[in-house]
Backbone as ProteinMPNN parsed JSONL, in Angstrom:
{"seq_chain_A": "XXXXXXXXXXXXXXXXXXXXXXXXXXXXXXXXXXXXXXXXXXXXXXXXXXXXXXXXXXXXXXXXXXXXXXXXXXXXXXXXXXXXXXXXXXXXXXXXXXXXXXXXXXXXXXXXXXXXXXXXXXXXXXXXXXXXXXXXXXXXXXXXXXXXXXXXXXXXXXXXXXXXXXXXXXXXXXXXXXXXXXXXXXXXXXXXXXXXXXXXXXXXXXXXXXXXXXXXXXXXXX", "coords_chain_A": {"N_chain_A": [[37.005, -12.095, 105.424], [37.378, -10.087, 103.293], [39.485, -8.779, 100.743], [39.938, -5.37, 99.965], [40.159, -2.618, 97.712], [40.425, 0.802, 97.643], [39.797, 4.222, 96.702], [42.289, 6.565, 97.427], [43.775, 9.727, 98.463], [46.214, 9.839, 97.197], [46.412, 7.811, 95.393], [45.443, 4.317, 95.045], [44.293, 2.491, 97.906], [45.018, -0.248, 100.003], [43.065, -2.625, 101.719], [41.43, -4.558, 104.344], [38.241, -5.752, 104.803], [35.356, -6.234, 106.778], [31.98, -6.892, 106.593], [29.247, -6.294, 108.552], [26.484, -8.413, 109.39], [24.384, -7.393, 110.719], [21.676, -5.106, 110.639], [22.126, -1.63, 110.048], [24.527, -1.557, 111.457], [27.186, -0.58, 113.747], [30.304, 1.054, 112.826], [33.84, 0.537, 112.504], [37.06, 1.887, 112.223], [40.384, 1.007, 111.762], [43.703, 1.823, 112.575], [47.056, 1.575, 111.699], [50.451, 1.177, 113.152], [53.524, 3.196, 112.793], [54.496, 3.719, 109.435], [57.195, 3.743, 108.614], [58.497, 2.237, 110.428], [57.93, -0.426, 110.29], [55.188, -0.718, 110.54], [52.048, -2.068, 109.669], [48.795, -3.002, 108.334], [48.56, -5.56, 109.221], [49.645, -5.714, 111.68], [49.993, -7.045, 114.961], [48.359, -6.054, 117.111], [46.495, -4.432, 115.756], [45.311, -6.293, 114.044], [44.148, -7.991, 115.946], [42.345, -6.244, 117.164], [40.706, -5.755, 114.973], [39.473, -8.248, 114.654], [38.121, -8.376, 117.089], [36.364, -6.156, 117.116], [34.819, -6.956, 114.978], [33.642, -9.253, 116.099], [32.043, -7.989, 117.923], [30.016, -7.115, 116.376], [30.443, -5.08, 114.566], [30.839, -3.411, 111.388], [33.906, -3.504, 109.881], [37.052, -2.035, 109.145], [40.418, -2.345, 108.25], [43.43, -0.981, 107.029], [46.22, -0.351, 104.786], [48.37, 2.378, 105.137], [49.437, 4.887, 102.734], [52.018, 3.812, 100.544], [52.579, 1.489, 101.919], [52.592, -2.027, 101.856], [50.382, -2.961, 99.343], [49.355, -0.491, 98.922], [49.237, 2.567, 97.202], [51.472, 5.379, 96.558], [53.589, 7.328, 98.809], [55.192, 7.59, 102.04], [54.154, 10.375, 104.015], [54.78, 11.955, 106.19], [52.749, 12.063, 108.061], [50.76, 13.945, 107.459], [49.606, 13.329, 104.89], [48.798, 10.785, 105.591], [46.745, 11.216, 107.386], [44.844, 12.158, 105.617], [44.561, 9.815, 104.142], [43.297, 8.211, 106.066], [40.889, 9.601, 106.293], [39.834, 9.121, 103.765], [39.482, 6.368, 103.971], [37.507, 6.304, 105.907], [35.489, 7.545, 104.455], [35.01, 5.515, 102.588], [34.026, 3.498, 104.313], [31.682, 4.749, 105.252], [30.263, 5.048, 102.897], [29.637, 2.432, 102.245], [28.218, 1.755, 104.429], [25.772, 3.416, 104.921], [23.803, 3.855, 106.814], [24.849, 3.473, 109.311], [24.832, 3.431, 112.852], [26.727, 4.334, 114.578], [30.086, 5.535, 114.704], [33.407, 4.563, 115.007], [36.899, 5.016, 115.766], [39.988, 3.393, 115.944], [43.311, 3.3, 116.959], [46.809, 2.451, 116.926], [49.756, 3.482, 118.399], [51.487, 5.424, 116.113], [49.197, 5.273, 114.56], [47.279, 5.886, 116.465], [47.7, 8.592, 116.849], [47.03, 9.579, 114.27], [44.362, 8.782, 114.239], [43.245, 10.383, 116.267], [43.602, 12.881, 115.119], [41.853, 12.572, 112.99], [39.427, 12.507, 114.314], [39.023, 15.213, 114.889], [38.447, 16.246, 112.45], [36.189, 15.021, 111.571], [33.243, 15.333, 112.715], [31.205, 13.547, 113.11], [32.123, 11.268, 114.304], [31.857, 8.85, 116.875], [33.28, 7.712, 118.975], [36.494, 6.661, 120.355], [39.471, 4.635, 120.373], [42.585, 4.74, 121.641], [45.745, 3.519, 121.522], [48.828, 3.231, 123.079], [49.455, 5.924, 122.53], [51.437, 8.353, 120.931], [52.334, 10.585, 122.747], [54.581, 11.959, 123.544], [55.938, 12.448, 121.258], [54.435, 13.781, 119.362], [52.497, 16.774, 119.094], [49.588, 17.023, 120.794], [47.911, 19.094, 121.115], [45.95, 19.915, 119.396], [43.562, 18.827, 120.113], [41.351, 20.467, 121.058], [38.434, 21.84, 121.431], [38.321, 18.413, 122.632], [36.425, 16.209, 120.681], [34.854, 14.013, 121.49], [34.262, 11.324, 123.865], [36.518, 8.682, 124.934], [38.743, 5.784, 124.938], [41.958, 5.649, 126.283], [44.874, 3.863, 126.239], [47.726, 2.474, 127.744], [51.086, 1.213, 128.023], [52.711, 0.645, 131.083], [55.468, 0.601, 131.247], [56.423, 1.721, 128.92], [58.937, 2.231, 126.646], [59.391, 3.999, 124.613], [57.46, 5.989, 124.631], [56.992, 7.769, 127.327], [54.962, 6.951, 130.104], [54.145, 9.041, 131.694], [53.886, 11.222, 129.992], [51.619, 10.639, 128.556], [49.73, 10.486, 130.562], [49.688, 13.159, 131.304], [48.503, 14.275, 129.02], [45.973, 13.032, 129.158], [45.009, 14.058, 131.59], [44.786, 16.73, 130.874], [42.828, 16.604, 128.849], [40.674, 15.685, 130.343], [39.929, 17.895, 131.76], [38.32, 19.285, 130.12], [35.087, 20.439, 129.328], [32.417, 18.196, 129.605], [33.893, 16.018, 128.756], [35.176, 12.815, 129.299], [37.768, 10.841, 129.747], [38.589, 7.496, 129.484], [41.11, 6.152, 131.031], [43.54, 3.732, 130.972], [46.093, 1.661, 132.276], [48.598, -0.662, 131.476], [50.281, -2.75, 133.49], [53.799, -3.307, 133.525], [54.058, -3.474, 130.76], [55.567, -2.66, 127.599], [56.166, -0.587, 124.698], [55.676, -2.188, 122.525], [53.467, -4.801, 122.347], [53.185, -8.035, 123.83], [51.82, -11.24, 122.715], [50.116, -12.106, 124.816], [49.703, -9.71, 126.223], [48.473, -8.28, 124.214], [45.972, -9.483, 124.104], [44.92, -8.515, 126.485], [44.79, -5.838, 125.829], [42.811, -5.78, 123.765], [40.679, -6.815, 125.18], [40.229, -4.752, 126.994], [39.5, -2.734, 125.218], [37.114, -3.797, 124.162], [35.561, -3.882, 126.514], [35.341, -1.15, 127.112], [34.085, -0.112, 124.764], [31.639, -1.555, 124.618], [30.467, -0.768, 127.032], [30.13, 1.987, 126.59], [28.377, 1.943, 124.39], [26.184, 0.634, 125.49], [25.378, 2.507, 127.387], [24.574, 4.523, 125.661], [22.389, 3.314, 124.39], [20.659, 3.023, 126.568], [20.208, 5.687, 127.165], [18.84, 6.505, 124.875], [16.561, 4.928, 125.112], [15.419, 6.09, 127.293], [14.497, 8.48, 126.414]], "CA_chain_A": [[37.984, -11.019, 105.475], [37.652, -9.779, 101.883], [40.405, -7.7, 100.395], [39.315, -4.256, 99.251], [40.998, -1.521, 97.256], [39.575, 1.98, 97.52], [40.522, 5.413, 96.265], [42.855, 7.474, 98.411], [44.176, 11.003, 97.863], [47.475, 9.704, 96.463], [46.379, 6.506, 94.745], [44.578, 3.322, 95.657], [44.705, 1.992, 99.213], [44.707, -1.661, 100.218], [42.497, -2.884, 103.031], [40.637, -5.759, 104.615], [36.957, -5.237, 105.272], [34.307, -7.158, 107.196], [30.663, -6.247, 106.611], [28.366, -6.916, 109.534], [25.161, -8.85, 108.931], [23.37, -6.671, 111.472], [21.246, -3.87, 109.979], [22.56, -0.373, 110.669], [25.598, -1.879, 112.409], [28.219, 0.433, 113.916], [31.496, 0.816, 112.018], [35.109, 0.818, 113.163], [38.226, 2.071, 111.365], [41.575, 0.656, 112.53], [44.855, 2.513, 112.002], [48.258, 0.842, 112.116], [51.62, 1.954, 113.589], [54.305, 4.008, 111.854], [54.9, 3.018, 108.212], [58.649, 3.645, 108.466], [59.027, 1.364, 111.488], [57.353, -1.757, 110.137], [53.752, -0.76, 110.784], [51.135, -2.445, 108.584], [47.465, -3.389, 108.817], [48.668, -6.895, 109.795], [50.188, -5.605, 113.026], [49.302, -7.935, 115.896], [47.316, -5.349, 117.857], [45.461, -3.999, 114.813], [44.59, -7.488, 113.597], [43.325, -8.465, 117.065], [41.228, -5.303, 117.289], [39.835, -6.003, 113.823], [38.668, -9.43, 114.962], [37.257, -8.127, 118.24], [35.264, -5.29, 116.674], [33.97, -7.811, 114.154], [32.871, -10.099, 117.009], [31.049, -7.13, 118.587], [28.954, -6.788, 115.432], [30.796, -3.918, 113.758], [31.482, -3.448, 110.075], [35.245, -3.138, 110.329], [38.056, -1.858, 108.094], [41.824, -2.013, 108.497], [44.03, -0.73, 105.72], [47.6, 0.112, 104.771], [48.627, 3.748, 104.715], [50.169, 5.068, 101.475], [53.38, 3.299, 100.493], [52.698, 0.255, 102.693], [51.949, -3.139, 101.165], [49.959, -2.65, 97.97], [48.818, 0.867, 98.857], [50.056, 3.432, 96.365], [51.98, 6.599, 97.171], [54.706, 7.134, 99.738], [55.028, 8.208, 103.355], [54.005, 11.83, 103.894], [55.007, 12.638, 107.454], [51.536, 12.117, 108.871], [49.725, 14.782, 106.837], [48.924, 12.518, 103.891], [48.201, 9.625, 106.228], [45.453, 11.664, 107.919], [43.946, 12.157, 104.454], [44.27, 8.405, 103.851], [42.298, 7.756, 107.042], [39.614, 10.223, 105.928], [39.329, 8.382, 102.605], [39.024, 5.075, 104.469], [36.217, 6.548, 106.558], [34.531, 7.766, 103.364], [34.666, 4.188, 102.065], [33.173, 2.838, 105.304], [30.369, 5.389, 105.304], [29.564, 4.781, 101.634], [29.149, 1.053, 102.293], [27.341, 1.655, 105.599], [25.18, 4.758, 105.018], [22.888, 3.979, 107.951], [25.529, 3.072, 110.547], [24.359, 4.271, 113.956], [27.852, 4.812, 115.377], [31.372, 5.425, 114.03], [34.532, 4.521, 115.933], [38.24, 4.885, 115.215], [40.945, 2.814, 116.886], [44.655, 3.349, 116.411], [47.924, 2.001, 117.766], [50.974, 4.276, 118.237], [51.271, 6.429, 115.068], [47.79, 5.186, 114.182], [46.488, 6.59, 117.478], [47.828, 10.022, 116.522], [46.224, 9.833, 113.076], [42.963, 8.635, 114.619], [42.815, 11.564, 117.02], [43.487, 13.957, 114.133], [40.636, 12.317, 112.221], [38.303, 12.917, 115.164], [38.824, 16.656, 114.804], [37.993, 16.576, 111.103], [34.932, 14.344, 111.278], [32.462, 15.458, 113.941], [30.238, 12.461, 113.262], [32.726, 10.158, 115.032], [31.207, 8.681, 118.161], [34.167, 7.237, 120.029], [37.832, 6.295, 119.894], [40.376, 3.813, 121.182], [43.96, 5.129, 121.321], [46.66, 2.616, 122.212], [50.223, 3.689, 123.017], [49.441, 7.213, 121.829], [52.782, 8.931, 121.023], [52.147, 11.934, 123.277], [55.881, 12.615, 123.696], [56.504, 12.636, 119.921], [53.578, 14.688, 118.606], [51.717, 17.722, 119.873], [48.165, 16.697, 120.766], [47.176, 20.297, 121.47], [44.827, 20.13, 118.471], [42.338, 18.299, 120.726], [40.84, 21.593, 121.826], [38.135, 20.802, 122.409], [38.2, 17.021, 122.181], [35.029, 16.118, 120.249], [34.077, 12.92, 122.078], [34.932, 10.511, 124.874], [37.163, 7.502, 124.396], [39.689, 5.009, 125.747], [43.399, 5.76, 126.042], [45.46, 2.679, 126.876], [49.177, 2.635, 127.633], [51.958, 0.343, 128.802], [53.357, 1.371, 132.183], [56.922, 0.637, 131.046], [56.678, 2.086, 127.52], [60.285, 2.779, 126.528], [59.394, 5.019, 123.564], [56.546, 7.065, 125.025], [56.825, 7.677, 128.783], [53.566, 6.976, 130.56], [53.855, 10.355, 132.272], [53.472, 12.146, 128.929], [50.241, 10.295, 128.205], [48.906, 10.893, 131.706], [49.544, 14.612, 131.208], [47.501, 14.503, 127.981], [44.671, 12.605, 129.671], [44.581, 15.028, 132.603], [44.38, 17.944, 130.156], [41.554, 16.343, 128.176], [39.608, 15.512, 131.331], [39.49, 19.199, 132.262], [37.395, 19.861, 129.159], [33.685, 20.244, 129.687], [31.708, 17.097, 128.964], [34.807, 14.971, 128.291], [35.645, 11.863, 130.304], [38.642, 9.858, 129.103], [38.818, 6.238, 130.192], [42.55, 5.929, 130.921], [43.938, 2.462, 131.573], [47.532, 1.397, 132.179], [48.922, -2.086, 131.564], [51.535, -2.883, 134.241], [54.887, -4.098, 132.962], [54.059, -3.513, 129.294], [56.308, -1.653, 126.864], [55.461, -0.008, 123.552], [55.266, -3.331, 121.7], [52.768, -5.726, 123.228], [53.278, -9.47, 123.6], [50.5, -11.809, 122.426], [49.284, -12.106, 126.022], [49.328, -8.33, 126.489], [47.528, -7.877, 123.171], [44.65, -9.944, 124.534], [44.447, -7.574, 127.504], [44.458, -4.607, 125.11], [41.519, -5.89, 123.074], [39.651, -6.983, 126.218], [39.929, -3.409, 127.506], [38.776, -2.027, 124.167], [35.747, -4.329, 124.13], [34.884, -3.45, 127.722], [35.017, 0.27, 126.966], [33.137, 0.117, 123.67], [30.322, -2.074, 124.977], [29.917, 0.079, 128.092], [29.683, 3.233, 125.968], [27.217, 1.694, 123.545], [25.058, 0.313, 126.371], [24.895, 3.764, 127.946], [23.857, 5.232, 124.598], [21.091, 2.652, 124.201], [19.822, 3.354, 127.717], [19.812, 7.092, 127.03], [17.81, 6.569, 123.833], [15.342, 4.316, 125.629], [14.839, 6.969, 128.293], [13.913, 9.67, 125.755]], "C_chain_A": [[38.349, -10.597, 104.051], [38.63, -8.62, 101.731], [39.641, -6.622, 99.654], [40.415, -3.299, 98.809], [40.073, -0.328, 97.074], [40.441, 3.2, 97.219], [40.995, 6.237, 97.451], [43.289, 8.754, 97.725], [45.443, 10.918, 97.029], [47.563, 8.354, 95.767], [45.501, 5.545, 95.515], [45.179, 2.795, 96.95], [44.181, 0.58, 99.411], [44.152, -1.875, 101.623], [41.881, -4.263, 103.147], [39.37, -5.285, 105.303], [36.017, -6.372, 105.64], [32.992, -6.395, 107.276], [29.743, -7.005, 107.557], [27.03, -7.306, 108.907], [24.04, -8.122, 109.659], [22.963, -5.4, 110.722], [21.695, -2.647, 110.768], [23.665, -0.582, 111.697], [26.557, -0.701, 112.574], [29.44, 0.077, 113.067], [32.728, 1.204, 112.813], [36.223, 0.868, 112.123], [39.468, 1.869, 112.218], [42.828, 1.153, 111.811], [46.155, 1.964, 112.587], [49.417, 1.756, 112.529], [52.432, 2.533, 112.432], [54.789, 3.213, 110.635], [56.412, 2.837, 108.069], [59.297, 2.759, 109.525], [58.332, 0.004, 111.476], [55.86, -1.854, 110.369], [52.955, -1.104, 109.541], [49.783, -2.801, 109.195], [47.469, -4.796, 109.415], [49.362, -6.891, 111.152], [49.328, -6.412, 114.002], [48.134, -7.254, 116.601], [46.162, -4.957, 116.936], [44.637, -5.19, 114.334], [43.662, -8.005, 114.699], [42.126, -7.546, 117.283], [40.216, -5.499, 116.167], [38.904, -7.184, 114.12], [37.687, -9.163, 116.098], [36.096, -7.199, 117.879], [34.283, -6.086, 115.803], [33.073, -8.67, 115.038], [31.794, -9.302, 117.748], [29.948, -6.674, 117.636], [29.215, -5.576, 114.564], [31.141, -4.304, 112.323], [32.852, -2.804, 110.273], [36.228, -3.082, 109.169], [39.426, -1.602, 108.705], [42.475, -1.848, 107.132], [45.474, -0.288, 105.888], [47.67, 1.567, 104.344], [49.422, 3.758, 103.407], [51.601, 4.542, 101.591], [53.612, 2.021, 101.27], [51.956, -0.858, 101.966], [51.625, -2.77, 99.727], [49.304, -1.275, 97.855], [49.783, 1.77, 98.084], [50.489, 4.688, 97.115], [53.181, 6.309, 98.052], [54.478, 7.959, 100.999], [55.071, 9.723, 103.256], [54.055, 12.531, 105.254], [53.797, 12.783, 108.353], [50.417, 12.911, 108.226], [48.918, 13.982, 105.824], [48.219, 11.331, 104.501], [46.859, 9.985, 106.89], [44.423, 11.7, 106.789], [43.592, 10.74, 104.029], [43.165, 7.891, 104.777], [40.926, 8.342, 106.735], [38.998, 9.512, 104.729], [38.799, 7.009, 103.02], [37.672, 5.221, 105.162], [35.132, 6.829, 105.518], [34.053, 6.437, 102.791], [33.704, 3.482, 103.016], [31.766, 3.422, 105.312], [29.57, 5.149, 104.026], [28.942, 3.387, 101.642], [28.145, 0.867, 103.434], [26.637, 2.988, 105.84], [24.292, 4.952, 106.237], [23.517, 3.535, 109.272], [25.152, 4.017, 111.685], [25.498, 4.804, 114.812], [29.149, 4.566, 114.617], [32.487, 5.521, 115.059], [35.848, 4.475, 115.158], [39.134, 4.341, 116.316], [42.321, 2.804, 116.235], [45.693, 2.954, 117.433], [49.156, 2.817, 117.41], [50.748, 5.398, 117.21], [49.8, 6.443, 114.634], [46.877, 5.865, 115.186], [46.528, 8.091, 117.218], [46.957, 10.376, 115.32], [44.737, 9.76, 113.422], [42.433, 9.837, 115.375], [42.71, 12.782, 116.104], [42.195, 13.811, 113.332], [39.4, 12.735, 113.009], [37.976, 14.393, 114.984], [38.27, 17.084, 113.451], [36.617, 16.01, 110.792], [34.051, 14.317, 112.532], [31.447, 14.347, 114.151], [30.811, 11.266, 114.029], [32.141, 10.074, 116.438], [32.1, 8.236, 119.293], [35.508, 6.826, 119.463], [38.522, 5.385, 120.899], [41.791, 4.168, 120.733], [44.916, 4.313, 122.183], [48.088, 3.073, 121.983], [50.335, 4.989, 122.23], [50.787, 7.926, 122.017], [52.776, 10.381, 121.504], [53.46, 12.682, 123.463], [56.528, 12.927, 122.351], [55.73, 13.653, 119.092], [52.841, 15.609, 119.57], [50.23, 17.397, 119.71], [47.305, 17.901, 121.158], [46.006, 20.593, 120.554], [43.509, 19.636, 119.054], [41.721, 19.363, 121.649], [39.651, 22.238, 121.104], [38.135, 19.407, 121.789], [36.725, 16.765, 121.859], [34.202, 15.006, 120.884], [34.911, 12.171, 123.109], [35.576, 9.291, 124.216], [38.081, 6.837, 125.402], [41.116, 5.332, 125.32], [44.07, 4.692, 126.892], [46.97, 2.713, 126.667], [49.919, 1.627, 128.509], [52.716, 1.132, 129.86], [54.849, 1.54, 131.969], [57.278, 0.95, 129.591], [58.019, 2.818, 127.414], [60.395, 3.865, 125.466], [58.547, 6.231, 123.939], [56.315, 6.956, 126.531], [55.362, 7.809, 129.194], [53.183, 8.343, 131.103], [53.381, 11.35, 131.222], [52.026, 11.896, 128.517], [49.298, 10.698, 129.34], [48.665, 12.402, 131.679], [48.487, 14.978, 130.165], [46.107, 14.173, 128.492], [44.137, 13.616, 130.688], [44.084, 16.318, 131.937], [43.026, 17.751, 129.48], [40.407, 16.27, 129.179], [39.181, 16.819, 131.989], [38.461, 19.841, 131.33], [35.957, 19.495, 129.527], [33.044, 19.103, 128.889], [32.584, 15.953, 128.496], [35.258, 14.121, 129.474], [36.444, 10.777, 129.595], [38.827, 8.664, 130.021], [40.295, 5.889, 130.008], [42.927, 4.659, 131.674], [45.417, 2.197, 131.281], [47.76, -0.093, 132.344], [50.27, -2.242, 132.269], [52.546, -3.761, 133.515], [55.007, -4.078, 131.46], [54.879, -2.371, 128.713], [55.479, -1.109, 125.712], [54.941, -1.098, 122.617], [54.686, -4.385, 122.633], [53.005, -7.178, 122.828], [51.898, -10.003, 123.21], [49.575, -11.794, 123.635], [48.818, -10.691, 126.354], [48.323, -7.814, 125.463], [46.116, -8.307, 123.52], [44.07, -9.007, 125.585], [44.056, -6.238, 126.864], [43.062, -4.706, 124.503], [40.377, -6.16, 124.058], [39.231, -5.617, 126.764], [39.131, -2.611, 126.486], [37.328, -2.494, 124.114], [34.951, -3.851, 125.343], [34.446, -1.993, 127.61], [33.923, 0.499, 125.927], [31.734, -0.354, 124.052], [29.669, -1.233, 126.072], [29.376, 1.383, 127.51], [28.406, 3.027, 125.157], [25.989, 1.336, 124.38], [24.483, 1.584, 126.989], [24.109, 4.557, 126.909], [22.475, 4.634, 124.368], [20.141, 2.988, 125.353], [19.329, 4.794, 127.638], [18.719, 7.242, 125.99], [16.486, 6.013, 124.344], [14.638, 5.226, 126.623], [14.157, 8.191, 127.681], [12.417, 9.472, 125.484]], "O_chain_A": [[39.503, -10.732, 103.645], [38.602, -7.639, 102.473], [38.794, -6.92, 98.811], [41.461, -3.189, 99.45], [39.04, -0.443, 96.415], [41.65, 3.203, 97.452], [40.225, 6.565, 98.353], [43.179, 8.855, 96.503], [45.726, 11.819, 96.24], [48.653, 7.817, 95.572], [44.889, 5.912, 96.518], [46.396, 2.666, 97.083], [43.053, 0.258, 99.037], [44.703, -1.366, 102.599], [41.82, -5.025, 102.182], [39.418, -4.516, 106.263], [35.893, -7.351, 104.905], [32.904, -5.369, 107.952], [29.494, -8.198, 107.384], [26.518, -6.626, 108.018], [22.877, -8.219, 109.267], [23.83, -4.687, 110.217], [21.649, -2.634, 111.998], [23.731, 0.136, 112.695], [26.726, 0.092, 111.648], [29.591, -1.067, 112.64], [32.68, 2.078, 113.679], [36.315, 0.001, 111.253], [39.602, 2.484, 113.276], [42.999, 0.942, 110.61], [46.328, 1.897, 113.804], [49.375, 2.963, 112.288], [52.08, 2.382, 111.262], [55.414, 2.163, 110.782], [56.858, 1.865, 107.459], [60.511, 2.558, 109.512], [58.167, -0.632, 112.517], [55.311, -2.955, 110.393], [53.154, -0.509, 108.482], [49.644, -2.891, 110.415], [46.492, -5.194, 110.049], [49.637, -7.953, 111.712], [48.104, -6.456, 113.884], [47.041, -7.816, 116.679], [44.995, -5.127, 117.287], [43.413, -5.106, 114.231], [42.531, -8.408, 114.426], [41.021, -8.015, 117.556], [39.008, -5.418, 116.391], [37.701, -7.118, 113.868], [36.56, -9.657, 116.081], [34.964, -7.437, 118.298], [33.069, -5.902, 115.892], [31.88, -8.806, 114.766], [30.769, -9.852, 118.15], [29.049, -5.934, 118.034], [28.305, -5.088, 113.893], [31.669, -5.388, 112.072], [32.946, -1.685, 110.777], [36.242, -3.967, 108.313], [39.576, -0.743, 109.574], [42.09, -2.525, 106.178], [45.9, 0.099, 106.976], [47.104, 1.952, 103.321], [50.01, 2.746, 103.026], [52.297, 4.784, 102.577], [54.731, 1.508, 101.285], [50.828, -0.666, 101.511], [52.496, -2.319, 98.983], [48.76, -0.932, 96.805], [50.994, 1.729, 98.297], [49.944, 5.017, 98.169], [53.723, 5.203, 98.051], [53.679, 8.896, 101.016], [55.887, 10.294, 102.533], [53.438, 13.58, 105.438], [53.826, 13.554, 109.312], [49.243, 12.594, 108.42], [47.689, 13.955, 105.887], [47.174, 10.902, 104.012], [45.95, 9.157, 106.944], [43.269, 11.317, 106.981], [42.467, 10.479, 103.605], [42.226, 7.228, 104.337], [39.911, 7.665, 106.895], [37.783, 9.318, 104.676], [37.791, 6.541, 102.49], [36.799, 4.366, 105.019], [33.989, 6.401, 105.68], [32.864, 6.245, 102.539], [32.69, 2.932, 102.586], [30.78, 2.687, 105.37], [28.343, 5.056, 104.066], [27.851, 3.185, 101.11], [27.33, -0.055, 103.414], [26.879, 3.63, 106.862], [24.051, 6.085, 106.655], [22.808, 3.253, 110.237], [25.148, 5.237, 111.52], [25.27, 5.641, 115.686], [29.31, 3.533, 113.966], [32.514, 6.438, 115.879], [35.906, 3.962, 114.041], [39.054, 4.766, 117.468], [42.478, 2.356, 115.099], [45.495, 3.098, 118.64], [49.564, 2.848, 116.249], [49.886, 6.248, 117.43], [49.234, 7.505, 114.373], [45.816, 6.368, 114.816], [45.516, 8.779, 117.351], [46.227, 11.367, 115.353], [43.946, 10.578, 112.953], [41.301, 10.265, 115.152], [41.83, 13.623, 116.289], [41.526, 14.8, 113.031], [38.439, 13.254, 112.441], [36.809, 14.78, 114.933], [37.69, 18.163, 113.326], [35.951, 16.463, 109.861], [34.118, 13.371, 113.317], [30.887, 14.211, 115.24], [30.07, 10.345, 114.372], [31.952, 11.09, 117.106], [31.727, 8.365, 120.459], [35.659, 6.659, 118.253], [38.205, 5.368, 122.089], [42.158, 3.928, 119.583], [44.9, 4.405, 123.411], [48.513, 3.278, 120.846], [51.204, 5.133, 121.37], [51.235, 8.089, 123.152], [53.162, 11.291, 120.769], [53.462, 13.911, 123.533], [57.558, 13.599, 122.303], [56.298, 14.312, 118.221], [52.597, 15.253, 120.722], [49.686, 17.489, 118.609], [46.128, 17.755, 121.489], [45.158, 21.423, 120.879], [42.443, 19.986, 118.546], [41.597, 19.164, 122.857], [39.851, 23.1, 120.248], [37.969, 19.248, 120.579], [35.859, 17.072, 122.679], [32.973, 15.046, 120.826], [36.122, 12.369, 123.206], [35.23, 8.917, 123.096], [38.188, 7.26, 126.553], [41.439, 5.293, 124.133], [43.865, 4.623, 128.104], [47.443, 2.949, 125.556], [49.451, 1.242, 129.58], [53.299, 2.174, 129.561], [55.44, 2.507, 132.448], [58.308, 0.501, 129.088], [58.213, 3.877, 128.01], [61.395, 4.582, 125.423], [58.886, 7.364, 123.598], [55.516, 6.128, 126.967], [54.631, 8.665, 128.695], [52.03, 8.761, 130.988], [52.568, 12.226, 131.518], [51.299, 12.827, 128.171], [48.197, 11.193, 129.095], [47.569, 12.867, 131.993], [47.674, 15.875, 130.387], [45.167, 14.94, 128.286], [42.963, 13.984, 130.652], [43.1, 16.917, 132.371], [42.173, 18.637, 129.533], [39.302, 16.736, 128.901], [38.177, 16.852, 132.701], [37.808, 20.818, 131.696], [35.671, 18.384, 129.975], [33.126, 19.06, 127.661], [32.081, 15.004, 127.896], [35.668, 14.641, 130.512], [35.881, 9.907, 128.93], [39.179, 8.811, 131.192], [40.69, 5.389, 128.955], [42.663, 4.532, 132.87], [45.915, 2.472, 130.189], [47.192, -0.72, 133.238], [51.303, -1.897, 131.695], [52.206, -4.809, 132.967], [55.973, -4.618, 130.92], [54.893, -1.263, 129.249], [54.249, -1.16, 125.739], [53.89, -0.944, 121.995], [55.335, -4.807, 123.59], [53.025, -7.512, 121.643], [50.904, -9.292, 123.358], [48.386, -11.505, 123.504], [47.662, -10.492, 126.727], [47.44, -7.02, 125.786], [45.162, -7.574, 123.258], [42.87, -8.732, 125.581], [43.107, -5.587, 127.304], [42.228, -3.822, 124.702], [39.235, -5.777, 123.8], [38.047, -5.354, 126.97], [38.195, -1.895, 126.843], [36.414, -1.673, 124.031], [33.792, -3.458, 125.209], [33.321, -1.645, 127.968], [32.955, 1.215, 126.181], [30.755, 0.361, 123.837], [28.458, -1.011, 126.047], [28.295, 1.835, 127.888], [27.476, 3.83, 125.227], [24.871, 1.698, 124.016], [23.267, 1.733, 127.106], [23.102, 5.187, 127.233], [21.503, 5.363, 124.172], [18.951, 3.211, 125.131], [18.188, 5.093, 127.992], [17.776, 8.01, 126.182], [15.421, 6.554, 124.048], [13.42, 5.156, 126.787], [13.347, 8.854, 128.33], [11.766, 10.363, 124.939]]}, "name": "protein", "num_of_chains": 1, "seq": "XXXXXXXXXXXXXXXXXXXXXXXXXXXXXXXXXXXXXXXXXXXXXXXXXXXXXXXXXXXXXXXXXXXXXXXXXXXXXXXXXXXXXXXXXXXXXXXXXXXXXXXXXXXXXXXXXXXXXXXXXXXXXXXXXXXXXXXXXXXXXXXXXXXXXXXXXXXXXXXXXXXXXXXXXXXXXXXXXXXXXXXXXXXXXXXXXXXXXXXXXXXXXXXXXXXXXXXXXXXXXX"}
């Protein structure tokens, strides 16, 4: 789990990076919750996802947005943080120029940033959005949504009503060629317990492996 520092748009950004030993391995970028509410790259969910993507053979990066930990700069209302995520993806692609698939996974605020990144980087192949703050931010920019992915939410989320996320999912699923894998965790709130976190990362692994297996089968059929 080597520490890395890479150039961001407002100074250097601090991260933790795992490089897969597999040739042309897929890559995953993990985005943490809101910087002003205690979100860091060491968040329980983000750390667990980092380990799970690593176990699936991905080259994996988690990092602190500007102003968090040893990352330079200060909170920029989401705009600068989207640029931070783009810089992190640049770092990943520079180290993994032959990666066959690029994924982004975010939790809460990080889910919003990740979905914004999807719209800016058409090479992204899939996403995992956990506790997406659909009642706090306008996700209308996903028009059209560039790829399929997993949206995962706690049924009893006290900050983001599940109904707001379901409305977003229903809207995305009307788009041509888009199929969102929407899963709800019964009894879970916005902050997941250790046991619930295991269910989150199990769902992420199940979705990612299923998507990648389908892609391999499609390539083999060509």
